[in-house]
mmCIF file of C-alpha atoms in Angstrom:
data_model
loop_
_atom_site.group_PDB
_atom_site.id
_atom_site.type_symbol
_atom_site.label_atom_id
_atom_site.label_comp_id
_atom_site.label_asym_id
_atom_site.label_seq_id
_atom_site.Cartn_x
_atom_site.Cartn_y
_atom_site.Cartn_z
ATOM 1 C CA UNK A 1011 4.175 -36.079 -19.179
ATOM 2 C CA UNK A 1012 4.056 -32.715 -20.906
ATOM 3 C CA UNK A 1013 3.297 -34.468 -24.609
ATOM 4 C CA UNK A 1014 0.524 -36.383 -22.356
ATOM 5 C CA UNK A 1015 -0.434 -33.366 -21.024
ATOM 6 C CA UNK A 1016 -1.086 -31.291 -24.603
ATOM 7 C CA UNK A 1017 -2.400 -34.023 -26.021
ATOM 8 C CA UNK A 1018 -5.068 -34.481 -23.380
ATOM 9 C CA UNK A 1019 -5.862 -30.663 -24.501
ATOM 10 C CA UNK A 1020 -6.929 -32.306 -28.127
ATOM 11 C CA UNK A 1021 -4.010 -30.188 -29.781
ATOM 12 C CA UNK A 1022 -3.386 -32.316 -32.907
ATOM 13 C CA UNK A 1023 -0.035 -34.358 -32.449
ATOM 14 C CA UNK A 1024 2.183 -32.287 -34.852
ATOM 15 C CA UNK A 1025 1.147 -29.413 -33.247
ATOM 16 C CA UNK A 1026 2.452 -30.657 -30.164
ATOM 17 C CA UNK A 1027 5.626 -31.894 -31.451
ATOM 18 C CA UNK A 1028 6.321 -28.477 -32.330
ATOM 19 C CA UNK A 1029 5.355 -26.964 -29.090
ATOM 20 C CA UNK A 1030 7.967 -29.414 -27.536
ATOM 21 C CA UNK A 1031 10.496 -28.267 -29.898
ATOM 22 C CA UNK A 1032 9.713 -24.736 -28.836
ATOM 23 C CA UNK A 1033 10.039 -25.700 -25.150
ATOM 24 C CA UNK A 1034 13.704 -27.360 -25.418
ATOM 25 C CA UNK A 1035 15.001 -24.747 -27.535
ATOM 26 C CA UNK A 1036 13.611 -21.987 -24.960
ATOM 27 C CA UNK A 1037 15.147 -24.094 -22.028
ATOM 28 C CA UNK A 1038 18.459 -24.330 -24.261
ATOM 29 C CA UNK A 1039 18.647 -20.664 -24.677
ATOM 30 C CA UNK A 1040 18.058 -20.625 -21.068
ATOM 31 C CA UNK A 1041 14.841 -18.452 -21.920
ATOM 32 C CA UNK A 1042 12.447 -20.831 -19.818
ATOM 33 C CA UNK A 1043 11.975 -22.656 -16.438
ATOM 34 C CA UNK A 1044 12.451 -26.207 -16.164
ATOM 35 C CA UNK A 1045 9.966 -28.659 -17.811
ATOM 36 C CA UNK A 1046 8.951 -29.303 -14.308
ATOM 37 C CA UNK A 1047 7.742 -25.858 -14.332
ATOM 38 C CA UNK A 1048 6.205 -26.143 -17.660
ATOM 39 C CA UNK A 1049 4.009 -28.888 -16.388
ATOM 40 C CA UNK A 1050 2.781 -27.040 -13.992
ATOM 41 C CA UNK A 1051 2.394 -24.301 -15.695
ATOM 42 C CA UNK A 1052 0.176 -25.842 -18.583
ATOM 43 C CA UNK A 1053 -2.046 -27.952 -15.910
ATOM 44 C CA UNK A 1054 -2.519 -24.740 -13.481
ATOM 45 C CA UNK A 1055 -2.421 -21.746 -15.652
ATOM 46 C CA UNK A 1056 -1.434 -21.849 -19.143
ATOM 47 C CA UNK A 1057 -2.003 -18.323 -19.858
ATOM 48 C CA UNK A 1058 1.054 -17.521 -18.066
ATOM 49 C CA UNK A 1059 3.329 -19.370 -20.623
ATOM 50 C CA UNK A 1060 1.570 -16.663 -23.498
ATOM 51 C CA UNK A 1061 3.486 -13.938 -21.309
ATOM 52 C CA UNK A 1062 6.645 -16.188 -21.072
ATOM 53 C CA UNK A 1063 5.944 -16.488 -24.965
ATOM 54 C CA UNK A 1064 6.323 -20.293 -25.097
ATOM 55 C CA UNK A 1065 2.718 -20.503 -26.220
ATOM 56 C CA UNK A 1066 0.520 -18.458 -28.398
ATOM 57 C CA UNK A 1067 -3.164 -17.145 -26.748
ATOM 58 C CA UNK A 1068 -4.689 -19.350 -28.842
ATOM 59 C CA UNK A 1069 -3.080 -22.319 -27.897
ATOM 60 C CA UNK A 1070 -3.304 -21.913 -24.475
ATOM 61 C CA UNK A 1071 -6.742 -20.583 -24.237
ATOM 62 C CA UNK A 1072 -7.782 -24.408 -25.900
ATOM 63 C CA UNK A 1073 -5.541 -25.927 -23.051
ATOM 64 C CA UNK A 1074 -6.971 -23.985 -20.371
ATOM 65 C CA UNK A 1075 -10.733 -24.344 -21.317
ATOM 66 C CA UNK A 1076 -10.529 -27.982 -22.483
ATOM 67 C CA UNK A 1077 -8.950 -28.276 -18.191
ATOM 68 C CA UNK A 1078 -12.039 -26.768 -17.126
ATOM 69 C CA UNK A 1079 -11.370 -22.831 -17.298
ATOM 70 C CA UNK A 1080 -14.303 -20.728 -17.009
ATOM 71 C CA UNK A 1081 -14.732 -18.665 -20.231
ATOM 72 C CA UNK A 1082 -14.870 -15.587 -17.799
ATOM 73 C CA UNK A 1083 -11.396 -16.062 -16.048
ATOM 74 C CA UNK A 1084 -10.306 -12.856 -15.821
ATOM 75 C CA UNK A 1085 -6.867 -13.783 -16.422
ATOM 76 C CA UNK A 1086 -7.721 -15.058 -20.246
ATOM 77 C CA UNK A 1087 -9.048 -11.186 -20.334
ATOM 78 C CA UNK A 1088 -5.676 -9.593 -19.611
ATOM 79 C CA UNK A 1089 -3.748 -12.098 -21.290
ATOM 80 C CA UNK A 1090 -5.762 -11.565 -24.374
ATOM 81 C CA UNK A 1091 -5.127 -7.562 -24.117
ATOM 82 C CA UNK A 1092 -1.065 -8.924 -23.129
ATOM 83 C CA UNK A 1093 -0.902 -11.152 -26.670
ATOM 84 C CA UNK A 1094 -2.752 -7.885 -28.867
ATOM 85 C CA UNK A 1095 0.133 -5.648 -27.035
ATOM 86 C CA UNK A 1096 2.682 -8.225 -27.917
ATOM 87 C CA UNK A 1097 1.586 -8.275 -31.475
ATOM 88 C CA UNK A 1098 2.095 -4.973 -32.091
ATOM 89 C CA UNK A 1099 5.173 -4.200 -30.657
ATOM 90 C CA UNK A 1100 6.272 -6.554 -33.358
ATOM 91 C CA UNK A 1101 5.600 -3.772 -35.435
ATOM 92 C CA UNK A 1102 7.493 -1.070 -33.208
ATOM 93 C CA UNK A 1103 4.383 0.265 -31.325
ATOM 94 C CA UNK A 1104 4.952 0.335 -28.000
ATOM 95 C CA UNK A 1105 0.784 0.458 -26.996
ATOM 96 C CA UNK A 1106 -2.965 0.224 -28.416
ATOM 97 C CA UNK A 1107 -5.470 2.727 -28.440
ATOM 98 C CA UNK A 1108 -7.818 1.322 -25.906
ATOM 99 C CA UNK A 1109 -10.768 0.986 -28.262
ATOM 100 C CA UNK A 1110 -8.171 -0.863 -30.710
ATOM 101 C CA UNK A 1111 -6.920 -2.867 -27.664
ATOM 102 C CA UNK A 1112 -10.441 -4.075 -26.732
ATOM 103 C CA UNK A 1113 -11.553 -5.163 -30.153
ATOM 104 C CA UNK A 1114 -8.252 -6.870 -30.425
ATOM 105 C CA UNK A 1115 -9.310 -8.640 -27.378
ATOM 106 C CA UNK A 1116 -12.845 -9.231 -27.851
ATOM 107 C CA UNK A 1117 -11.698 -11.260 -31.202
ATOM 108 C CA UNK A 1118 -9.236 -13.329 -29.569
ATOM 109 C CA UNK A 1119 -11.792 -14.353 -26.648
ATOM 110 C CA UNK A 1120 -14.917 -14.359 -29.134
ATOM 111 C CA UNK A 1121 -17.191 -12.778 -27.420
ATOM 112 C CA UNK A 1122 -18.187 -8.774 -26.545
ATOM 113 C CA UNK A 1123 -16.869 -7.636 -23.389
ATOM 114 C CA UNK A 1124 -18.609 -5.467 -20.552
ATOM 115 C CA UNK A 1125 -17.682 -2.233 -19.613
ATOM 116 C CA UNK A 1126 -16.853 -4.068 -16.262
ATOM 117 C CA UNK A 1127 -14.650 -6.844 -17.485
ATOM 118 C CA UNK A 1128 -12.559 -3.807 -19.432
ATOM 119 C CA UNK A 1129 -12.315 -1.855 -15.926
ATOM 120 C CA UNK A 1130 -10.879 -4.874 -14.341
ATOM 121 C CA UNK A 1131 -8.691 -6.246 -16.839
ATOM 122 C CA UNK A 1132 -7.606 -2.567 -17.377
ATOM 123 C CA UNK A 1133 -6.394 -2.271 -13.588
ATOM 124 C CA UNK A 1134 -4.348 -5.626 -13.549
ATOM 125 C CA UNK A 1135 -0.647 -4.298 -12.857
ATOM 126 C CA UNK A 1136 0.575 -6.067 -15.925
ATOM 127 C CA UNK A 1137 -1.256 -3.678 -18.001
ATOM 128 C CA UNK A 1138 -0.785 0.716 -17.836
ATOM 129 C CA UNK A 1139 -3.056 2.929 -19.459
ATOM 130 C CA UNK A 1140 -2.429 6.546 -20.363
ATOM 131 C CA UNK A 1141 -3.233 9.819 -22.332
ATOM 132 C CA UNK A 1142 -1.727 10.130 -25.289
ATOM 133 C CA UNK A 1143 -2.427 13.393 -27.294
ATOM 134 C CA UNK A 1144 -6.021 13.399 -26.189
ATOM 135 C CA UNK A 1145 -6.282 9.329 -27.165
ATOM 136 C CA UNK A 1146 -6.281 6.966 -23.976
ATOM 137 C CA UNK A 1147 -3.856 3.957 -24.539
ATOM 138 C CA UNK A 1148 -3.180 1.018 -23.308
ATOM 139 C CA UNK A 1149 0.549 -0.684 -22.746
ATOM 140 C CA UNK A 1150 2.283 -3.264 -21.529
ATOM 141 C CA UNK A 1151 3.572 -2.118 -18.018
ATOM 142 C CA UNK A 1152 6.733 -3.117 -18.132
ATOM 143 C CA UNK A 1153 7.090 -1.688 -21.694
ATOM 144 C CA UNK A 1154 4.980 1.298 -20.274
ATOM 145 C CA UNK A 1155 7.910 1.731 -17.479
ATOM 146 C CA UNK A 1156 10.890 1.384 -20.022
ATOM 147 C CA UNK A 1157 9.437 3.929 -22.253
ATOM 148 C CA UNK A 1158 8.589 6.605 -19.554
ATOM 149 C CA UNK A 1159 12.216 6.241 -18.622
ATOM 150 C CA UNK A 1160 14.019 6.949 -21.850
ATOM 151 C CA UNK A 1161 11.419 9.684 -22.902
ATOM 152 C CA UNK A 1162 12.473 11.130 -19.388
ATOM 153 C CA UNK A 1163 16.216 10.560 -20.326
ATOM 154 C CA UNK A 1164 16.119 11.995 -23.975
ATOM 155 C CA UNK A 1165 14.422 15.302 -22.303
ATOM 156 C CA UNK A 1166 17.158 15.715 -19.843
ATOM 157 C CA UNK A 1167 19.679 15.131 -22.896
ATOM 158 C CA UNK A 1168 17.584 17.552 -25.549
ATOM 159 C CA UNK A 1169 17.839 20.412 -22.687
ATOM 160 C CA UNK A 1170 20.235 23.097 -23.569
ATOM 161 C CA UNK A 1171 21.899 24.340 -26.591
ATOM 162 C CA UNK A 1172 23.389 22.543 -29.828
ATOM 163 C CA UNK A 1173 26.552 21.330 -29.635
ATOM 164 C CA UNK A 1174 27.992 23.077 -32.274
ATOM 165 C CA UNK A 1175 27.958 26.943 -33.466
ATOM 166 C CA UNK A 1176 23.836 28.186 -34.406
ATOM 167 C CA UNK A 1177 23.896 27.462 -38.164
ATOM 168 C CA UNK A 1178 22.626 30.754 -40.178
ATOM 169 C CA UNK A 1179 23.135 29.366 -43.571
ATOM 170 C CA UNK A 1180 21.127 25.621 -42.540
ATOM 171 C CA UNK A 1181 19.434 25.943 -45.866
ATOM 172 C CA UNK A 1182 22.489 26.283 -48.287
ATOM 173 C CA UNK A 1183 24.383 23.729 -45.917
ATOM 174 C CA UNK A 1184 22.351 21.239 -46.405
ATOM 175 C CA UNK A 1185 21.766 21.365 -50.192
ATOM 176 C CA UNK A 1186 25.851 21.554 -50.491
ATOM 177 C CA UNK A 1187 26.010 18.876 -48.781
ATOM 178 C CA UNK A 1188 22.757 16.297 -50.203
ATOM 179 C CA UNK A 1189 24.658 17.420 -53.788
ATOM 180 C CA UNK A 1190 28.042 16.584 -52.398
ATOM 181 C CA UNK A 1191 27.273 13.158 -51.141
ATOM 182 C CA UNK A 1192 24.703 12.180 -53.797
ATOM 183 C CA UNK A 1193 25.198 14.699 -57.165
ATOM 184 C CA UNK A 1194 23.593 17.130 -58.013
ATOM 185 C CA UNK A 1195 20.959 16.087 -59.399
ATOM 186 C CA UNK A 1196 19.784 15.087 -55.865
ATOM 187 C CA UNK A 1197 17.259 16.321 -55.042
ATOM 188 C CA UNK A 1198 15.672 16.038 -50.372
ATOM 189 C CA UNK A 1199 11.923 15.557 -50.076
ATOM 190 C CA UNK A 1200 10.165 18.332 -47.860
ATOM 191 C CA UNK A 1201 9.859 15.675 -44.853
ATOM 192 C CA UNK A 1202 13.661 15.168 -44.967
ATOM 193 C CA UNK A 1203 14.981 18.755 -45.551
ATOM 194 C CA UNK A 1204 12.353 19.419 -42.529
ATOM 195 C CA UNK A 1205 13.880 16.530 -40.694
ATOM 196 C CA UNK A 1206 17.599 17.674 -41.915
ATOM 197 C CA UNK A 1207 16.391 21.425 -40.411
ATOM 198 C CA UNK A 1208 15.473 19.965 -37.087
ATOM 199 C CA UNK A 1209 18.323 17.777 -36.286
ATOM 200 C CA UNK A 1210 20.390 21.092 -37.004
ATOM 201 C CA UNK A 1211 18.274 23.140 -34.623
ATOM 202 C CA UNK A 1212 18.458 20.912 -31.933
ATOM 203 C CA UNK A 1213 20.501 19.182 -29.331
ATOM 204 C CA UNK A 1214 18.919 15.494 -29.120
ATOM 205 C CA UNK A 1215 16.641 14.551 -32.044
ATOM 206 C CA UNK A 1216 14.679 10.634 -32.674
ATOM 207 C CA UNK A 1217 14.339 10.205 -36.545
ATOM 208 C CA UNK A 1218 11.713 7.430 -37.195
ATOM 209 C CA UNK A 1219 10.263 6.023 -40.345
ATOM 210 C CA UNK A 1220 9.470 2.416 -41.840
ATOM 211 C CA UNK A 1221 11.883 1.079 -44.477
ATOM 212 C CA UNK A 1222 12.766 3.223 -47.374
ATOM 213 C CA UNK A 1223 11.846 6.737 -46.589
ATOM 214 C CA UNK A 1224 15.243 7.815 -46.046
ATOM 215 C CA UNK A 1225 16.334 7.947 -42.821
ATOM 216 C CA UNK A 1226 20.255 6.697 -44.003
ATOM 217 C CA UNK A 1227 20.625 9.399 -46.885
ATOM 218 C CA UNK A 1228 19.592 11.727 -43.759
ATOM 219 C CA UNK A 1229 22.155 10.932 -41.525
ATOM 220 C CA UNK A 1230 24.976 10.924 -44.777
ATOM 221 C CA UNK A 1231 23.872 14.378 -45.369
ATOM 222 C CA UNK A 1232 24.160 15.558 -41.545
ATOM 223 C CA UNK A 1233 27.160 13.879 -41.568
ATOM 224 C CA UNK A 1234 27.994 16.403 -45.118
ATOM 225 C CA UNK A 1235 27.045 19.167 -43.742
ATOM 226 C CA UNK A 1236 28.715 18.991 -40.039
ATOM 227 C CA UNK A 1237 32.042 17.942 -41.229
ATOM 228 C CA UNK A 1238 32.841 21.660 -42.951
ATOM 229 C CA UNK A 1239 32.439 23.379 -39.233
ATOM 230 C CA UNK A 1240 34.177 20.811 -37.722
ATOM 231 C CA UNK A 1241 32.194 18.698 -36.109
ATOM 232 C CA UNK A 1242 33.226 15.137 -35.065
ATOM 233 C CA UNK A 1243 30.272 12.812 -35.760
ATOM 234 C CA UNK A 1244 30.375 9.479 -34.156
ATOM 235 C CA UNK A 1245 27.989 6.519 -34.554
ATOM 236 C CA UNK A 1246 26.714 3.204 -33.133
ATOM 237 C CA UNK A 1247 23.910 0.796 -33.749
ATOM 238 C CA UNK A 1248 22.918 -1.829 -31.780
ATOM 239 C CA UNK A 1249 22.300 -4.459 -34.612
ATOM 240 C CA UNK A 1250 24.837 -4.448 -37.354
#
C-alpha cells in the first residue's frame, strides 16, 4: 500500500524503493511508527514525516500537493522554516537569522512570502524566535528549549572562582608549557594564547572552532601548564 501510495505521488520508482528502504531501516532502529502509521501519515499529512525525518521537504511537499494540498497550507510554511533549521544544525548552528530563515523558506516553497504568512508560521509552537546580540533568530523549539537550559546550567557552573590558585605568571606558564609539549620552536597563534588566557582566568569555559584551528593542541597545553601546580585534569568525550 505505501509503494502504491508514493507512486500515486509520481515519485519515480527508484526513488521510492529507496524511501522504503529508509522506512524499514527507521522502523528497525525503532526510530519510526509502524507502517500503518506511515500510511497515514503520507495520505493525511506528509509534512509531518519531514519532522520525523523519514522524508525530505521536497519529497513530501510533491506528495502532499500532487493529494490535493493547497500551496498555502500553512503547515508546508513551518515545515519549510523546520527543514532550513534542520539543515543547519547539521552544521552545528543551533538557529537562523530570521531574514536567512525566510529566504531559506521562500526557496524551498518557490514563491515570496507575506509579512502575514511569516507572523503565523513564526508563532507555530514548533518554532521560537529570539534576540540574539541585536539580530532576531529563529530556532527550532525544542532545540530552542535544550539550549536555554545548558546556557542556564554552564552560568550556574562559571559562577565563582577558579578552581585552582589565581595564576600571576599565566603568560610564562603557558609558553613553558606549548614548548614543553610541542618544542620549542612552537610557536600559539594570538586566538589560542587568548583562548589559553581565558580558560586560565576562568571557572567554566566552551572552546569552539571548525576542524583544524587548534582546539586539541589547546587543551595539551592546559593540560602542560596545570600539571606543575598540581592540578588533576580529567576528561571525557561523548564520541570517541
Amino acid at each position: 500500500e505505501i509503494v502504491r501510495e508514493l507512486t500515486a505521488s509520481r515519485l519515480a520508482m527508484d526513488h521510492t524503493l529507496r524511501l522504503m528502504r529508509t522506512f524499514s531501516k527507521q522502523l528497525a532502529a525503532g526510530q519510526g511508527s509502524s507502517m500503518t502509521d506511515l500510511l497515514s501519515a503520507l495520505r493525511n499529512n506528509p509534512y509531518a514525516l519531514v519532522h520525523r525525518r523519514t522524508l525530505d521537504f521536497g519529497t513530501a511537499d510533491r506528495i502532499a500537493i500532487n493529494a490535493g494540498s493547497p500551496l498555502d497550507n500553512p503547515e508546508r510554511l513551518v515545515t519549510a522554516f523546520m527543514q532550513s533549521l534542520g539543515e543547519v544544525q547539521q552544521s552545528g548552528h543551533c538557529g537562523l537569522p530570521i531574514r536567512d530563515a525566510v529566504a531559506s523558506a521562500q526557496t524551498l516553497i518557490g514563491a515570496r512570502l507575506s509579512e502575514e504568512r511569516i507572523t503565523t508560521a513564526l508563532n507555530d509552537n514548533r518554532l521560537a524566535t529570539a534576540n540574539v546580540f541585536g539580530t532576531v533568530c529563529c530556532f527550532d523549539a525544542t532545540m530552542f528549549r535544550a539550549e536555554r537550559l545548558i546556557a542556564d546550567r554552564c552560568a550556574e557552573l562559571a559562577h565563582g572562582p577558579v578552581p585552582w590558585e589565581h595564576l600571576t605568571d599565566a603568560e610564562t606558564r603557558i609558553d613553558a608549557a606549548a614548548q614543553f609539549r610541542f618544542g620549542s620552536n612552537f610557536a600559539l597563534s594570538a586566538s589560542q594564547r587568548s583562548a589559553l588566557q581565558t580558560v586560565l582566568g576562568s571557572k567554566l569555559t566552551v572552546l569552539t572552532g571548525g576542524p583544524g584551528v587548534g582546539k586539541t593542541r589547546i587543551l595539551a597545553v592546559l593540560m602542560a601548564a596545570l600539571k606543575p601546580i598540581g592540578v588533576r585534569v580529567l576528561l571525557a568525550a561523548p564520541t570517541g
